[in-house]
Amino acid sequence: MSRTTFAGLAALLMIGAVGGFWLGRMQSPTLAQGVGATSDEGRILFYRNPMNPEVTSPVPAQDEMGMDYLPVYADGSRSSVPGAVEIDPAVVQSMGVRLAPVQRIALSRKVRAVGRVVYDEQGLVRMHLRSDGWVERLVVNETGQRVERGQPLLTLYSPQIVSAEQEFRLALASEADLGNNAPEAIIAQAHALSRSSAERLRLLGVPELEIRRLRNGGEVRRQITLTAPSTGVVQYVGAREGQFVSAQTELYRFADLSTVWVIADLYEDEVPWIQAGDVAQLQFRSLPGQVLRAEVAYVYPYLDGKTRTQKVRLQIPNPEGRLKPDMYADVSFQASHPSEAAAIPESAVVLSGTRALVFIASGPGRFEPREVKTGVSADGQVQILDGLDGDEQVVVSGQFLIDSESKLREAVAKMTDAPMPARGTPHATQEMEVQSAVNQAHAH
């Protein structure tokens, strides 16, 4: 075959290929729009696997589970809202997309915590001497003993107290000797001396009963009996018989168990729910079947540095002494948000880095991403502080597939003015090959 004949056959084949290509374009409106149309409104760019958005197809297809691939339209990526997505309503139903309205409700939450019984700090009493001396005899010598106010605790020999009692007796004797015959100024001085002597004994910690005994004519004794300053349980004994004690020595420590505290530990996300005055229910293993109620008396203004928890104090009457320090309790708070708030299901929120997004149904098959600011959450609902007006419908199921499509469309919109399929997808490769063939045909 001659070189001229071969060139003629090649030209005929090229003309036939170009003619067939343009005939196919005329018979396929979708492909014609994809290559040279000025408006691609409603044009399907490609189809995406509903379970794996990275898998695409240039033609309708199904995955291994028989689910139809989702069409990706060109006009959706040109939305005025970045990341808006349009999906065929029939496909939306097959995806299992569910919506829920934004509601204004009073959120409530049941907070559970572990509490520990401790002494009521307001009922703790520490007993110290106000003068030096020696313990002659201990009447109360064991921790855990219950004492009543005014009950004898120990006998003490204190030279300073003995000297003060002697001065008091001399002042009383001088006052009695003067009677009413002395000048008024001298009688007034005698009264002042006796009063100052009695006050000195009080300042030295001498019980009022002992002062009264001396005033009624009692003799000064070598030993003095000290009594309990309050009713309670002995928590600590700091001296023994024969021991020298001073003002620095803690003789006793008493705790009043008629009222006890329960300290409960809350995690940081539970702190906004609890405030003073809330009522809690408490259960103790030592009191099976019994539920006690107590109010939150105080919320501590700091967190525990080791456990990262917030301490809450409850106050419980304990007249029978059934609650003992260091007992554990199961504490349950039924906390309520102080006012109604806009809330949506927690499943509607998509966490994207430092942002929280929800998808709003803006029309049939149309979804728009919206950044929101969330607050507290309870019972599957989350408070929305900012981002929603209150009359929207949010996507609560299938939003992760919509989110994947939204991110792709938003990225494409940022890179180009006109939306195009992502480079490397089968459909994008096919359109590039077709465009190359058309360019070659025009060149010839």
CSV table of C-alpha atoms in Angstrom, one decimal, residues 5 47 94 100 122 147 159 223 248 348 379 382 409 429 432:
chain,number,residue,atom,x,y,z
A,5,THR,CA,-3.2,5.6,0.3
A,47,TYR,CA,-22.1,9.3,42.0
A,94,SER,CA,-33.0,5.9,51.5
A,100,ALA,CA,-35.8,17.1,64.8
A,122,GLN,CA,-18.8,24.2,113.5
A,147,VAL,CA,-19.4,13.8,127.3
A,159,PRO,CA,0.4,27.3,140.9
A,223,GLN,CA,-6.4,21.0,142.7
A,248,GLN,CA,0.5,25.0,123.9
A,348,ALA,CA,-27.4,16.4,65.8
A,379,ASP,CA,-30.8,13.3,78.9
A,382,VAL,CA,-27.7,19.7,74.4
A,409,ARG,CA,-18.3,21.0,48.1
A,429,THR,CA,-10.8,11.7,34.3
A,432,MET,CA,-10.7,15.4,30.8
